[in-house]
């Protein structure tokens, strides 16, 4: 019998933790993919998974149009030896579909709870009966009566069902989230389940991804075809371009646009890395006047974004046409550094009331390209998370300091200057302040501990005293956050001496600034960028 690919497939029912399950399993060197929980049976079977995990979700199985796996899924899993694990909503869905009873719990359980492992050990085969552990609960409904063949293998301290299984049919369920850090033994449980219960073999490596993607690119792009790529100077587009360049050489044509909204010496630093370290064929387009002239007088951040996006498209279109004249043929493909979260997040989860449309985020990629360009997409990173892209970049010898760069918004400093970016010398002031702040963070050895740090130019002036003279100068804000993926974030706690030193450096070295403030707001309620 042909050995099944070592794939763990996750059916997404809208839990905020679904991406985390995918990442946790990949950290065990096992390939994990996430698709919609309401996909067709063919979508599932075509991927030939070894294990399927039914994710949690905000819904009740009793709700009208509650999302569900396709008809015949459990029968297919049983006949093909596929293991199924239901998590929270996934457990309840499985229980209900197999004839058990799910009802609204008398005592709803949210947050940290203690569970007790029972005597029938399967998924807890490495634990003794009576073992207690703290887990993260999040449910209103509960399994009241189990389908035939199922056993309760753990209960909460309040007596609610916490884990069930039917070993004969390879069906398992957890009423808590093992993937979150609030379940301290959760990863141990997942690991035992995958390797000891399901017999999955670890072996998924980034080197495999590199080899597979290079082969895929070579098979896709014809021997005479040319490919173009818009480089932002960020990690994603750089790693994507480096990978494609390794596959097809100088039939890749990159363009980097200086829109006048870059950080301090960004153009020189990025181009130096592209050319000297990565040997990428890059054309640098100086479009400073083109962008800033269009942004003059514009204050609304969303209008700024649209103007910038439109100008990028115009420049990219011109670059493609110039390349066509030079080559005597149209470029056939476009490289985009789309990541897996972009793909998943562009497909709203079941039950959200939104359609499953694949819309790439404009700040990550070149969106809205002219239709007559007719470029086919190459997205070599579309199955990877940010940390995995960095791993891939290391294999491709992208410099470590480049891979560890903090994220930078597509519209650049336009969303960090509140108000008109062309007014006075706001951009120059912001570049200098930002450079001092970031360099100080690096000098203090804090850069890698912070997810993103930057300065903001505020549209206010304040009275100060500098050189024994009264000043009426600008105010700048400093922001630094910690985060896993940018979806939520907390502000970074600097020591007072560090902040004191940075504020002094800024006020002493940047003409036009006499006040420095720090943003200490988390996300939510705020966003990371100021806009």
JSON list of C-alpha atoms in Angstrom, two decimals, residues 366-505:
[
{"chain": "A", "resi": 366, "resn": "UNK", "atom": "CA", "xyz": [1.04, 44.86, -6.06]},
{"chain": "A", "resi": 367, "resn": "UNK", "atom": "CA", "xyz": [-2.74, 44.95, -6.27]},
{"chain": "A", "resi": 368, "resn": "UNK", "atom": "CA", "xyz": [-4.95, 46.29, -9.04]},
{"chain": "A", "resi": 369, "resn": "UNK", "atom": "CA", "xyz": [-2.53, 45.77, -11.90]},
{"chain": "A", "resi": 370, "resn": "UNK", "atom": "CA", "xyz": [-3.80, 46.83, -15.34]},
{"chain": "A", "resi": 371, "resn": "UNK", "atom": "CA", "xyz": [-5.76, 44.00, -16.94]},
{"chain": "A", "resi": 372, "resn": "UNK", "atom": "CA", "xyz": [-3.92, 44.24, -20.26]},
{"chain": "A", "resi": 373, "resn": "UNK", "atom": "CA", "xyz": [-0.70, 43.16, -18.52]},
{"chain": "A", "resi": 374, "resn": "UNK", "atom": "CA", "xyz": [-2.17, 39.65, -18.18]},
{"chain": "A", "resi": 375, "resn": "UNK", "atom": "CA", "xyz": [0.55, 38.41, -15.86]},
{"chain": "A", "resi": 376, "resn": "UNK", "atom": "CA", "xyz": [0.33, 34.99, -14.26]},
{"chain": "A", "resi": 377, "resn": "UNK", "atom": "CA", "xyz": [1.23, 34.89, -10.59]},
{"chain": "A", "resi": 378, "resn": "UNK", "atom": "CA", "xyz": [4.17, 33.10, -8.99]},
{"chain": "A", "resi": 379, "resn": "UNK", "atom": "CA", "xyz": [3.78, 33.02, -5.22]},
{"chain": "A", "resi": 380, "resn": "UNK", "atom": "CA", "xyz": [6.58, 30.80, -3.89]},
{"chain": "A", "resi": 381, "resn": "UNK", "atom": "CA", "xyz": [5.93, 31.69, -0.23]},
{"chain": "A", "resi": 382, "resn": "UNK", "atom": "CA", "xyz": [2.16, 31.22, -0.17]},
{"chain": "A", "resi": 383, "resn": "UNK", "atom": "CA", "xyz": [2.31, 28.20, 2.13]},
{"chain": "A", "resi": 384, "resn": "UNK", "atom": "CA", "xyz": [4.73, 29.78, 4.62]},
{"chain": "A", "resi": 385, "resn": "UNK", "atom": "CA", "xyz": [4.48, 31.88, 7.76]},
{"chain": "A", "resi": 386, "resn": "UNK", "atom": "CA", "xyz": [6.78, 34.84, 8.44]},
{"chain": "A", "resi": 387, "resn": "UNK", "atom": "CA", "xyz": [9.19, 32.91, 10.64]},
{"chain": "A", "resi": 388, "resn": "UNK", "atom": "CA", "xyz": [9.41, 30.18, 8.01]},
{"chain": "A", "resi": 389, "resn": "UNK", "atom": "CA", "xyz": [10.19, 32.76, 5.32]},
{"chain": "A", "resi": 390, "resn": "UNK", "atom": "CA", "xyz": [13.11, 33.88, 7.47]},
{"chain": "A", "resi": 391, "resn": "UNK", "atom": "CA", "xyz": [14.30, 30.26, 7.73]},
{"chain": "A", "resi": 392, "resn": "UNK", "atom": "CA", "xyz": [14.10, 29.95, 3.96]},
{"chain": "A", "resi": 393, "resn": "UNK", "atom": "CA", "xyz": [15.99, 33.24, 3.58]},
{"chain": "A", "resi": 394, "resn": "UNK", "atom": "CA", "xyz": [18.83, 31.88, 5.71]},
{"chain": "A", "resi": 395, "resn": "UNK", "atom": "CA", "xyz": [19.15, 28.84, 3.45]},
{"chain": "A", "resi": 396, "resn": "UNK", "atom": "CA", "xyz": [19.26, 31.23, 0.47]},
{"chain": "A", "resi": 397, "resn": "UNK", "atom": "CA", "xyz": [22.04, 33.23, 2.20]},
{"chain": "A", "resi": 398, "resn": "UNK", "atom": "CA", "xyz": [20.00, 36.40, 2.60]},
{"chain": "A", "resi": 399, "resn": "UNK", "atom": "CA", "xyz": [21.94, 38.45, 5.22]},
{"chain": "A", "resi": 400, "resn": "UNK", "atom": "CA", "xyz": [20.72, 37.87, 8.76]},
{"chain": "A", "resi": 401, "resn": "UNK", "atom": "CA", "xyz": [20.40, 41.58, 9.55]},
{"chain": "A", "resi": 402, "resn": "UNK", "atom": "CA", "xyz": [18.11, 41.92, 6.53]},
{"chain": "A", "resi": 403, "resn": "UNK", "atom": "CA", "xyz": [15.94, 38.94, 7.52]},
{"chain": "A", "resi": 404, "resn": "UNK", "atom": "CA", "xyz": [15.44, 40.32, 11.03]},
{"chain": "A", "resi": 405, "resn": "UNK", "atom": "CA", "xyz": [14.26, 43.74, 9.88]},
{"chain": "A", "resi": 406, "resn": "UNK", "atom": "CA", "xyz": [11.07, 44.98, 11.46]},
{"chain": "A", "resi": 407, "resn": "UNK", "atom": "CA", "xyz": [8.01, 45.18, 9.16]},
{"chain": "A", "resi": 408, "resn": "UNK", "atom": "CA", "xyz": [7.64, 48.43, 7.23]},
{"chain": "A", "resi": 409, "resn": "UNK", "atom": "CA", "xyz": [4.25, 49.58, 5.84]},
{"chain": "A", "resi": 410, "resn": "UNK", "atom": "CA", "xyz": [3.70, 49.70, 2.09]},
{"chain": "A", "resi": 411, "resn": "UNK", "atom": "CA", "xyz": [2.80, 53.43, 2.13]},
{"chain": "A", "resi": 412, "resn": "UNK", "atom": "CA", "xyz": [6.02, 54.05, 4.05]},
{"chain": "A", "resi": 413, "resn": "UNK", "atom": "CA", "xyz": [6.41, 57.21, 6.10]},
{"chain": "A", "resi": 414, "resn": "UNK", "atom": "CA", "xyz": [3.17, 58.61, 4.65]},
{"chain": "A", "resi": 415, "resn": "UNK", "atom": "CA", "xyz": [1.27, 56.86, 7.45]},
{"chain": "A", "resi": 416, "resn": "UNK", "atom": "CA", "xyz": [3.81, 57.92, 10.07]},
{"chain": "A", "resi": 417, "resn": "UNK", "atom": "CA", "xyz": [3.57, 61.62, 9.27]},
{"chain": "A", "resi": 418, "resn": "UNK", "atom": "CA", "xyz": [0.16, 62.65, 10.54]},
{"chain": "A", "resi": 419, "resn": "UNK", "atom": "CA", "xyz": [-1.04, 65.27, 8.12]},
{"chain": "A", "resi": 420, "resn": "UNK", "atom": "CA", "xyz": [0.48, 66.55, 4.88]},
{"chain": "A", "resi": 421, "resn": "UNK", "atom": "CA", "xyz": [3.79, 64.74, 4.27]},
{"chain": "A", "resi": 422, "resn": "UNK", "atom": "CA", "xyz": [5.03, 67.55, 2.02]},
{"chain": "A", "resi": 423, "resn": "UNK", "atom": "CA", "xyz": [4.54, 70.29, 4.61]},
{"chain": "A", "resi": 424, "resn": "UNK", "atom": "CA", "xyz": [7.78, 71.81, 5.90]},
{"chain": "A", "resi": 425, "resn": "UNK", "atom": "CA", "xyz": [10.53, 69.28, 6.51]},
{"chain": "A", "resi": 426, "resn": "UNK", "atom": "CA", "xyz": [8.39, 66.66, 8.28]},
{"chain": "A", "resi": 427, "resn": "UNK", "atom": "CA", "xyz": [9.86, 63.72, 6.33]},
{"chain": "A", "resi": 428, "resn": "UNK", "atom": "CA", "xyz": [13.47, 64.74, 7.00]},
{"chain": "A", "resi": 429, "resn": "UNK", "atom": "CA", "xyz": [12.76, 65.24, 10.71]},
{"chain": "A", "resi": 430, "resn": "UNK", "atom": "CA", "xyz": [11.01, 61.88, 10.95]},
{"chain": "A", "resi": 431, "resn": "UNK", "atom": "CA", "xyz": [13.84, 60.04, 9.16]},
{"chain": "A", "resi": 432, "resn": "UNK", "atom": "CA", "xyz": [16.41, 61.43, 11.58]},
{"chain": "A", "resi": 433, "resn": "UNK", "atom": "CA", "xyz": [14.31, 60.70, 14.67]},
{"chain": "A", "resi": 434, "resn": "UNK", "atom": "CA", "xyz": [13.51, 57.18, 13.48]},
{"chain": "A", "resi": 435, "resn": "UNK", "atom": "CA", "xyz": [17.18, 56.45, 12.76]},
{"chain": "A", "resi": 436, "resn": "UNK", "atom": "CA", "xyz": [18.26, 57.57, 16.24]},
{"chain": "A", "resi": 437, "resn": "UNK", "atom": "CA", "xyz": [15.49, 55.51, 17.89]},
{"chain": "A", "resi": 438, "resn": "UNK", "atom": "CA", "xyz": [16.20, 52.31, 15.89]},
{"chain": "A", "resi": 439, "resn": "UNK", "atom": "CA", "xyz": [19.98, 52.60, 16.25]},
{"chain": "A", "resi": 440, "resn": "UNK", "atom": "CA", "xyz": [19.60, 53.09, 20.00]},
{"chain": "A", "resi": 441, "resn": "UNK", "atom": "CA", "xyz": [17.45, 49.96, 20.19]},
{"chain": "A", "resi": 442, "resn": "UNK", "atom": "CA", "xyz": [20.11, 48.02, 18.29]},
{"chain": "A", "resi": 443, "resn": "UNK", "atom": "CA", "xyz": [22.92, 49.38, 20.45]},
{"chain": "A", "resi": 444, "resn": "UNK", "atom": "CA", "xyz": [21.01, 48.28, 23.56]},
{"chain": "A", "resi": 445, "resn": "UNK", "atom": "CA", "xyz": [20.61, 44.75, 22.14]},
{"chain": "A", "resi": 446, "resn": "UNK", "atom": "CA", "xyz": [16.81, 45.04, 22.10]},
{"chain": "A", "resi": 447, "resn": "UNK", "atom": "CA", "xyz": [16.05, 44.98, 18.37]},
{"chain": "A", "resi": 448, "resn": "UNK", "atom": "CA", "xyz": [15.33, 41.25, 18.10]},
{"chain": "A", "resi": 449, "resn": "UNK", "atom": "CA", "xyz": [13.08, 41.36, 21.19]},
{"chain": "A", "resi": 450, "resn": "UNK", "atom": "CA", "xyz": [10.77, 43.92, 19.56]},
{"chain": "A", "resi": 451, "resn": "UNK", "atom": "CA", "xyz": [8.36, 43.06, 16.74]},
{"chain": "A", "resi": 452, "resn": "UNK", "atom": "CA", "xyz": [8.25, 46.59, 15.37]},
{"chain": "A", "resi": 453, "resn": "UNK", "atom": "CA", "xyz": [9.59, 49.97, 16.43]},
{"chain": "A", "resi": 454, "resn": "UNK", "atom": "CA", "xyz": [9.29, 53.35, 14.75]},
{"chain": "A", "resi": 455, "resn": "UNK", "atom": "CA", "xyz": [8.84, 57.08, 15.21]},
{"chain": "A", "resi": 456, "resn": "UNK", "atom": "CA", "xyz": [5.81, 59.22, 14.34]},
{"chain": "A", "resi": 457, "resn": "UNK", "atom": "CA", "xyz": [5.67, 62.90, 13.35]},
{"chain": "A", "resi": 458, "resn": "UNK", "atom": "CA", "xyz": [2.74, 64.54, 15.12]},
{"chain": "A", "resi": 459, "resn": "UNK", "atom": "CA", "xyz": [0.87, 67.54, 13.64]},
{"chain": "A", "resi": 460, "resn": "UNK", "atom": "CA", "xyz": [1.36, 69.66, 16.77]},
{"chain": "A", "resi": 461, "resn": "UNK", "atom": "CA", "xyz": [3.97, 72.07, 18.09]},
{"chain": "A", "resi": 462, "resn": "UNK", "atom": "CA", "xyz": [4.91, 72.68, 21.69]},
{"chain": "A", "resi": 463, "resn": "UNK", "atom": "CA", "xyz": [6.82, 75.33, 23.62]},
{"chain": "A", "resi": 464, "resn": "UNK", "atom": "CA", "xyz": [10.30, 74.38, 24.79]},
{"chain": "A", "resi": 465, "resn": "UNK", "atom": "CA", "xyz": [13.59, 75.82, 25.99]},
{"chain": "A", "resi": 466, "resn": "UNK", "atom": "CA", "xyz": [16.71, 74.97, 24.01]},
{"chain": "A", "resi": 467, "resn": "UNK", "atom": "CA", "xyz": [20.04, 76.82, 24.27]},
{"chain": "A", "resi": 468, "resn": "UNK", "atom": "CA", "xyz": [18.50, 79.27, 26.79]},
{"chain": "A", "resi": 469, "resn": "UNK", "atom": "CA", "xyz": [15.95, 80.27, 24.16]},
{"chain": "A", "resi": 470, "resn": "UNK", "atom": "CA", "xyz": [12.23, 79.73, 23.91]},
{"chain": "A", "resi": 471, "resn": "UNK", "atom": "CA", "xyz": [11.30, 77.37, 21.04]},
{"chain": "A", "resi": 472, "resn": "UNK", "atom": "CA", "xyz": [8.05, 76.45, 19.39]},
{"chain": "A", "resi": 473, "resn": "UNK", "atom": "CA", "xyz": [8.92, 73.14, 17.75]},
{"chain": "A", "resi": 474, "resn": "UNK", "atom": "CA", "xyz": [7.60, 69.77, 16.72]},
{"chain": "A", "resi": 475, "resn": "UNK", "atom": "CA", "xyz": [6.52, 66.78, 18.81]},
{"chain": "A", "resi": 476, "resn": "UNK", "atom": "CA", "xyz": [7.48, 63.22, 17.86]},
{"chain": "A", "resi": 477, "resn": "UNK", "atom": "CA", "xyz": [6.17, 59.94, 19.27]},
{"chain": "A", "resi": 478, "resn": "UNK", "atom": "CA", "xyz": [8.07, 56.69, 19.72]},
{"chain": "A", "resi": 479, "resn": "UNK", "atom": "CA", "xyz": [6.31, 53.34, 19.39]},
{"chain": "A", "resi": 480, "resn": "UNK", "atom": "CA", "xyz": [7.65, 49.83, 19.99]},
{"chain": "A", "resi": 481, "resn": "UNK", "atom": "CA", "xyz": [5.53, 46.70, 20.29]},
{"chain": "A", "resi": 482, "resn": "UNK", "atom": "CA", "xyz": [5.88, 42.99, 20.94]},
{"chain": "A", "resi": 483, "resn": "UNK", "atom": "CA", "xyz": [3.72, 40.61, 18.92]},
{"chain": "A", "resi": 484, "resn": "UNK", "atom": "CA", "xyz": [3.59, 37.20, 17.26]},
{"chain": "A", "resi": 485, "resn": "UNK", "atom": "CA", "xyz": [1.98, 38.20, 13.99]},
{"chain": "A", "resi": 486, "resn": "UNK", "atom": "CA", "xyz": [0.81, 41.81, 14.30]},
{"chain": "A", "resi": 487, "resn": "UNK", "atom": "CA", "xyz": [-2.83, 40.85, 14.85]},
{"chain": "A", "resi": 488, "resn": "UNK", "atom": "CA", "xyz": [-2.53, 41.77, 18.53]},
{"chain": "A", "resi": 489, "resn": "UNK", "atom": "CA", "xyz": [0.34, 43.62, 20.19]},
{"chain": "A", "resi": 490, "resn": "UNK", "atom": "CA", "xyz": [1.52, 45.04, 23.49]},
{"chain": "A", "resi": 491, "resn": "UNK", "atom": "CA", "xyz": [3.81, 48.02, 23.96]},
{"chain": "A", "resi": 492, "resn": "UNK", "atom": "CA", "xyz": [7.42, 47.29, 24.84]},
{"chain": "A", "resi": 493, "resn": "UNK", "atom": "CA", "xyz": [8.54, 48.22, 28.36]},
{"chain": "A", "resi": 494, "resn": "UNK", "atom": "CA", "xyz": [11.76, 50.20, 27.96]},
{"chain": "A", "resi": 495, "resn": "UNK", "atom": "CA", "xyz": [13.84, 51.07, 31.00]},
{"chain": "A", "resi": 496, "resn": "UNK", "atom": "CA", "xyz": [13.53, 54.73, 31.98]},
{"chain": "A", "resi": 497, "resn": "UNK", "atom": "CA", "xyz": [17.23, 55.38, 31.39]},
{"chain": "A", "resi": 498, "resn": "UNK", "atom": "CA", "xyz": [16.96, 54.12, 27.81]},
{"chain": "A", "resi": 499, "resn": "UNK", "atom": "CA", "xyz": [14.03, 56.45, 27.09]},
{"chain": "A", "resi": 500, "resn": "UNK", "atom": "CA", "xyz": [15.82, 59.34, 28.76]},
{"chain": "A", "resi": 501, "resn": "UNK", "atom": "CA", "xyz": [18.93, 58.78, 26.61]},
{"chain": "A", "resi": 502, "resn": "UNK", "atom": "CA", "xyz": [16.93, 58.48, 23.38]},
{"chain": "A", "resi": 503, "resn": "UNK", "atom": "CA", "xyz": [14.88, 61.63, 24.08]},
{"chain": "A", "resi": 504, "resn": "UNK", "atom": "CA", "xyz": [18.06, 63.60, 24.80]},
{"chain": "A", "resi": 505, "resn": "UNK", "atom": "CA", "xyz": [19.73, 62.36, 21.59]}
]
